[in-house]
Amino acid sequence: MSEPSFYHQIYRVVCRVPRGQVVTYGQVAVILGCPGAARAVGYAMHRTPHGQGIPWHRVINARGRISIKGDVYAAEAQRALLESEGVVFEDGDRVDLKKYRWPGPEDPFEFGGE
DNA sequence: GAGATGACGGGCT
DNA sequence: AAGCCCGCCATCT
């Protein structure tokens, strides 16, 4: 299409994550059809444009924790946003993925479709 | 075009 | 249990 860049697709997927739920970087990569591109997803999140209404705070690592490292404020903000959506942190800073993990799009072809 | 980056993931020590 | 290392991918400089 116009811009089949993964970045744009990543943002699109994140925007589909319902409020109160979260997804892992690796999962987003899988949804896009690139299992293993979790790193790229993280890179995209780092460059997530602000003011786009992208719920970037709903993206966490496979351990259910905030992976942000360079911006402690952003990390705390993410946690605050998640808690404000009803997400509960256990053990101090861990989210129960089996409870808040977004199952994914009902139509896998929505993103991985040709 | 090549090298370095990074908010990852899984495995091993 | 916690920390360290390697591999993966797309983007950036």
PDB file of C-alpha atoms (C1' of nucleotides) in Angstrom:
ATOM      1  CA  MET A   1       0.000   0.000   0.000  1.00  0.00           C
ATOM      2  CA  SER A   2       1.048   3.548   0.450  1.00  0.00           C
ATOM      3  CA  GLU A   3       3.357   2.891   3.381  1.00  0.00           C
ATOM      4  CA  PRO A   4       3.579  -0.800   4.243  1.00  0.00           C
ATOM      5  CA  SER A   5       6.187   0.097   6.843  1.00  0.00           C
ATOM      6  CA  PHE A   6       6.004  -2.069   9.917  1.00  0.00           C
ATOM      7  CA  TYR A   7       6.037   0.967  12.111  1.00  0.00           C
ATOM      8  CA  HIS A   8       2.713   2.135  10.853  1.00  0.00           C
ATOM      9  CA  GLN A   9       1.289  -1.340  11.203  1.00  0.00           C
ATOM     10  CA  ILE A  10       2.554  -1.584  14.736  1.00  0.00           C
ATOM     11  CA  TYR A  11       0.831   1.632  15.687  1.00  0.00           C
ATOM     12  CA  ARG A  12      -2.334   0.349  14.086  1.00  0.00           C
ATOM     13  CA  VAL A  13      -2.231  -2.861  16.119  1.00  0.00           C
ATOM     14  CA  VAL A  14      -1.559  -1.016  19.353  1.00  0.00           C
ATOM     15  CA  CYS A  15      -4.535   1.203  18.647  1.00  0.00           C
ATOM     16  CA  ARG A  16      -6.683  -1.909  18.553  1.00  0.00           C
ATOM     17  CA  VAL A  17      -5.726  -2.902  22.082  1.00  0.00           C
ATOM     18  CA  PRO A  18      -8.803  -2.362  24.259  1.00  0.00           C
ATOM     19  CA  ARG A  19      -8.568  -0.219  27.341  1.00  0.00           C
ATOM     20  CA  GLY A  20      -7.566  -2.187  30.423  1.00  0.00           C
ATOM     21  CA  GLN A  21      -5.590  -4.742  28.442  1.00  0.00           C
ATOM     22  CA  VAL A  22      -1.974  -5.029  27.361  1.00  0.00           C
ATOM     23  CA  VAL A  23       0.159  -6.733  24.722  1.00  0.00           C
ATOM     24  CA  THR A  24       3.776  -7.764  24.543  1.00  0.00           C
ATOM     25  CA  TYR A  25       6.236  -6.535  21.911  1.00  0.00           C
ATOM     26  CA  GLY A  26       6.655 -10.065  20.668  1.00  0.00           C
ATOM     27  CA  GLN A  27       2.929 -10.520  20.338  1.00  0.00           C
ATOM     28  CA  VAL A  28       2.588  -7.416  18.219  1.00  0.00           C
ATOM     29  CA  ALA A  29       5.335  -8.747  15.986  1.00  0.00           C
ATOM     30  CA  VAL A  30       3.500 -12.045  15.672  1.00  0.00           C
ATOM     31  CA  ILE A  31       0.259 -10.291  14.801  1.00  0.00           C
ATOM     32  CA  LEU A  32       2.107  -8.507  12.029  1.00  0.00           C
ATOM     33  CA  GLY A  33       3.441 -11.823  10.819  1.00  0.00           C
ATOM     34  CA  CYS A  34       6.999 -11.234  11.973  1.00  0.00           C
ATOM     35  CA  PRO A  35       7.604 -13.357  15.060  1.00  0.00           C
ATOM     36  CA  GLY A  36      10.993 -12.311  16.291  1.00  0.00           C
ATOM     37  CA  ALA A  37      10.683  -8.701  15.288  1.00  0.00           C
ATOM     38  CA  ALA A  38       9.887  -7.873  18.890  1.00  0.00           C
ATOM     39  CA  ARG A  39      12.985  -5.747  18.893  1.00  0.00           C
ATOM     40  CA  ALA A  40      11.779  -3.759  15.954  1.00  0.00           C
ATOM     41  CA  VAL A  41       8.491  -3.245  17.740  1.00  0.00           C
ATOM     42  CA  GLY A  42      10.330  -1.862  20.709  1.00  0.00           C
ATOM     43  CA  TYR A  43      12.181   0.476  18.400  1.00  0.00           C
ATOM     44  CA  ALA A  44       8.905   1.607  16.911  1.00  0.00           C
ATOM     45  CA  MET A  45       7.436   2.237  20.322  1.00  0.00           C
ATOM     46  CA  HIS A  46      10.441   4.319  21.180  1.00  0.00           C
ATOM     47  CA  ARG A  47       9.660   6.443  18.164  1.00  0.00           C
ATOM     48  CA  THR A  48       5.917   6.442  18.712  1.00  0.00           C
ATOM     49  CA  PRO A  49       4.591   9.829  17.556  1.00  0.00           C
ATOM     50  CA  HIS A  50       2.797  11.722  20.291  1.00  0.00           C
ATOM     51  CA  GLY A  51      -0.609  13.271  19.770  1.00  0.00           C
ATOM     52  CA  GLN A  52      -1.699  10.368  17.628  1.00  0.00           C
ATOM     53  CA  GLY A  53      -3.807   8.810  20.360  1.00  0.00           C
ATOM     54  CA  ILE A  54      -1.670   5.693  20.295  1.00  0.00           C
ATOM     55  CA  PRO A  55      -2.029   3.727  23.550  1.00  0.00           C
ATOM     56  CA  TRP A  56       1.711   3.008  23.637  1.00  0.00           C
ATOM     57  CA  HIS A  57       1.396   2.430  27.392  1.00  0.00           C
ATOM     58  CA  ARG A  58      -0.463  -0.816  26.686  1.00  0.00           C
ATOM     59  CA  VAL A  59       2.665  -2.379  25.226  1.00  0.00           C
ATOM     60  CA  ILE A  60       4.923  -4.184  27.686  1.00  0.00           C
ATOM     61  CA  ASN A  61       7.519  -6.944  27.552  1.00  0.00           C
ATOM     62  CA  ALA A  62       6.879 -10.692  27.700  1.00  0.00           C
ATOM     63  CA  ARG A  63       7.566 -10.668  31.427  1.00  0.00           C
ATOM     64  CA  GLY A  64       4.589  -8.400  32.003  1.00  0.00           C
ATOM     65  CA  ARG A  65       6.806  -5.499  33.011  1.00  0.00           C
ATOM     66  CA  ILE A  66       7.594  -2.105  31.641  1.00  0.00           C
ATOM     67  CA  SER A  67      10.715  -2.298  29.527  1.00  0.00           C
ATOM     68  CA  ILE A  68      11.342   1.387  29.167  1.00  0.00           C
ATOM     69  CA  LYS A  69      14.900   2.213  30.282  1.00  0.00           C
ATOM     70  CA  GLY A  70      16.158   5.666  29.566  1.00  0.00           C
ATOM     71  CA  ASP A  71      12.967   7.439  30.518  1.00  0.00           C
ATOM     72  CA  VAL A  72      11.983   6.644  34.060  1.00  0.00           C
ATOM     73  CA  TYR A  73       9.241   9.243  33.860  1.00  0.00           C
ATOM     74  CA  ALA A  74       7.746   7.564  30.809  1.00  0.00           C
ATOM     75  CA  ALA A  75       7.890   4.215  32.573  1.00  0.00           C
ATOM     76  CA  GLU A  76       6.050   5.552  35.588  1.00  0.00           C
ATOM     77  CA  ALA A  77       3.566   7.301  33.352  1.00  0.00           C
ATOM     78  CA  GLN A  78       2.909   4.030  31.578  1.00  0.00           C
ATOM     79  CA  ARG A  79       2.272   2.279  34.848  1.00  0.00           C
ATOM     80  CA  ALA A  80      -0.002   5.092  35.999  1.00  0.00           C
ATOM     81  CA  LEU A  81      -1.976   4.928  32.774  1.00  0.00           C
ATOM     82  CA  LEU A  82      -2.379   1.172  33.009  1.00  0.00           C
ATOM     83  CA  GLU A  83      -3.492   1.364  36.628  1.00  0.00           C
ATOM     84  CA  SER A  84      -5.920   4.094  35.635  1.00  0.00           C
ATOM     85  CA  GLU A  85      -7.381   1.598  33.181  1.00  0.00           C
ATOM     86  CA  GLY A  86      -7.836  -1.020  35.856  1.00  0.00           C
ATOM     87  CA  VAL A  87      -4.615  -2.958  35.354  1.00  0.00           C
ATOM     88  CA  VAL A  88      -3.199  -4.169  38.635  1.00  0.00           C
ATOM     89  CA  PHE A  89       0.545  -4.492  39.200  1.00  0.00           C
ATOM     90  CA  GLU A  90       1.725  -7.406  41.261  1.00  0.00           C
ATOM     91  CA  ASP A  91       5.020  -7.922  43.001  1.00  0.00           C
ATOM     92  CA  GLY A  92       5.501  -4.185  42.757  1.00  0.00           C
ATOM     93  CA  ASP A  93       5.814  -3.790  39.014  1.00  0.00           C
ATOM     94  CA  ARG A  94       4.563  -6.869  37.253  1.00  0.00           C
ATOM     95  CA  VAL A  95       1.320  -7.326  35.312  1.00  0.00           C
ATOM     96  CA  ASP A  96      -0.512 -10.611  35.106  1.00  0.00           C
ATOM     97  CA  LEU A  97      -0.395 -11.214  31.360  1.00  0.00           C
ATOM     98  CA  LYS A  98      -2.745 -14.186  31.600  1.00  0.00           C
ATOM     99  CA  LYS A  99      -5.343 -11.755  32.894  1.00  0.00           C
ATOM    100  CA  TYR A 100      -4.711  -8.520  31.021  1.00  0.00           C
ATOM    101  CA  ARG A 101      -3.045  -9.803  27.862  1.00  0.00           C
ATOM    102  CA  TRP A 102      -4.985  -8.824  24.755  1.00  0.00           C
ATOM    103  CA  PRO A 103      -5.973 -12.073  22.928  1.00  0.00           C
ATOM    104  CA  GLY A 104      -5.340 -10.325  19.635  1.00  0.00           C
ATOM    105  CA  PRO A 105      -7.480  -9.228  16.697  1.00  0.00           C
ATOM    106  CA  GLU A 106     -10.466 -11.410  15.952  1.00  0.00           C
ATOM    107  CA  ASP A 107      -9.438 -11.285  12.314  1.00  0.00           C
ATOM    108  CA  PRO A 108      -5.757 -12.180  11.924  1.00  0.00           C
ATOM    109  CA  PHE A 109      -6.027 -11.097   8.312  1.00  0.00           C
ATOM    110  CA  GLU A 110      -6.676  -7.603   9.549  1.00  0.00           C
ATOM    111  CA  PHE A 111      -2.915  -7.097   9.648  1.00  0.00           C
ATOM    112  CA  GLY A 112      -1.239 -10.206   8.301  1.00  0.00           C
ATOM    113  CA  GLY A 113      -3.672 -10.323   5.417  1.00  0.00           C
ATOM    114  CA  GLU A 114      -2.352  -9.677   1.942  1.00  0.00           C
TER     115      GLU A 114
ATOM    116  C1'  DG B   1      25.460   0.941   1.221  1.00  0.00           C
ATOM    117  C1'  DA B   2      27.297  -0.208   5.849  1.00  0.00           C
ATOM    118  C1'  DG B   3      27.348   0.272  10.789  1.00  0.00           C
ATOM    119  C1'  DA B   4      25.095   1.181  15.018  1.00  0.00           C
ATOM    120  C1'  DT B   5      20.806   1.374  17.666  1.00  0.00           C
ATOM    121  C1'  DG B   6      16.998  -0.505  20.859  1.00  0.00           C
ATOM    122  C1'  DA B   7      10.798   0.415  25.316  1.00  0.00           C
ATOM    123  C1'  DC B   8      12.684  -7.727  23.013  1.00  0.00           C
ATOM    124  C1'  DG B   9      12.919 -12.760  23.869  1.00  0.00           C
ATOM    125  C1'  DG B  10      14.692 -16.885  25.279  1.00  0.00           C
ATOM    126  C1'  DG B  11      18.402 -19.541  27.074  1.00  0.00           C
ATOM    127  C1'  DC B  12      22.352 -20.368  29.975  1.00  0.00           C
ATOM    128  C1'  DT B  13      25.566 -19.454  33.889  1.00  0.00           C
TER     129       DT B  13
ATOM    130  C1'  DA C   1      16.707 -16.362  41.893  1.00  0.00           C
ATOM    131  C1'  DA C   2      19.045 -12.916  39.394  1.00  0.00           C
ATOM    132  C1'  DG C   3      22.040 -11.542  35.938  1.00  0.00           C
ATOM    133  C1'  DC C   4      24.445 -12.027  31.519  1.00  0.00           C
ATOM    134  C1'  DC C   5      24.831 -13.233  26.559  1.00  0.00           C
ATOM    135  C1'  DC C   6      23.389 -14.168  22.003  1.00  0.00           C
ATOM    136  C1'  DG C   7      20.234 -13.880  18.275  1.00  0.00           C
ATOM    137  C1'  DC C   8      16.409 -11.279  15.546  1.00  0.00           C
ATOM    138  C1'  DC C   9      14.369  -7.783  13.109  1.00  0.00           C
ATOM    139  C1'  DA C  10      13.326  -3.047  11.076  1.00  0.00           C
ATOM    140  C1'  DT C  11      14.827   1.627  11.411  1.00  0.00           C
ATOM    141  C1'  DC C  12      18.179   5.422  11.865  1.00  0.00           C
ATOM    142  C1'  DT C  13      22.546   7.999  11.120  1.00  0.00           C
TER     143       DT C  13
END
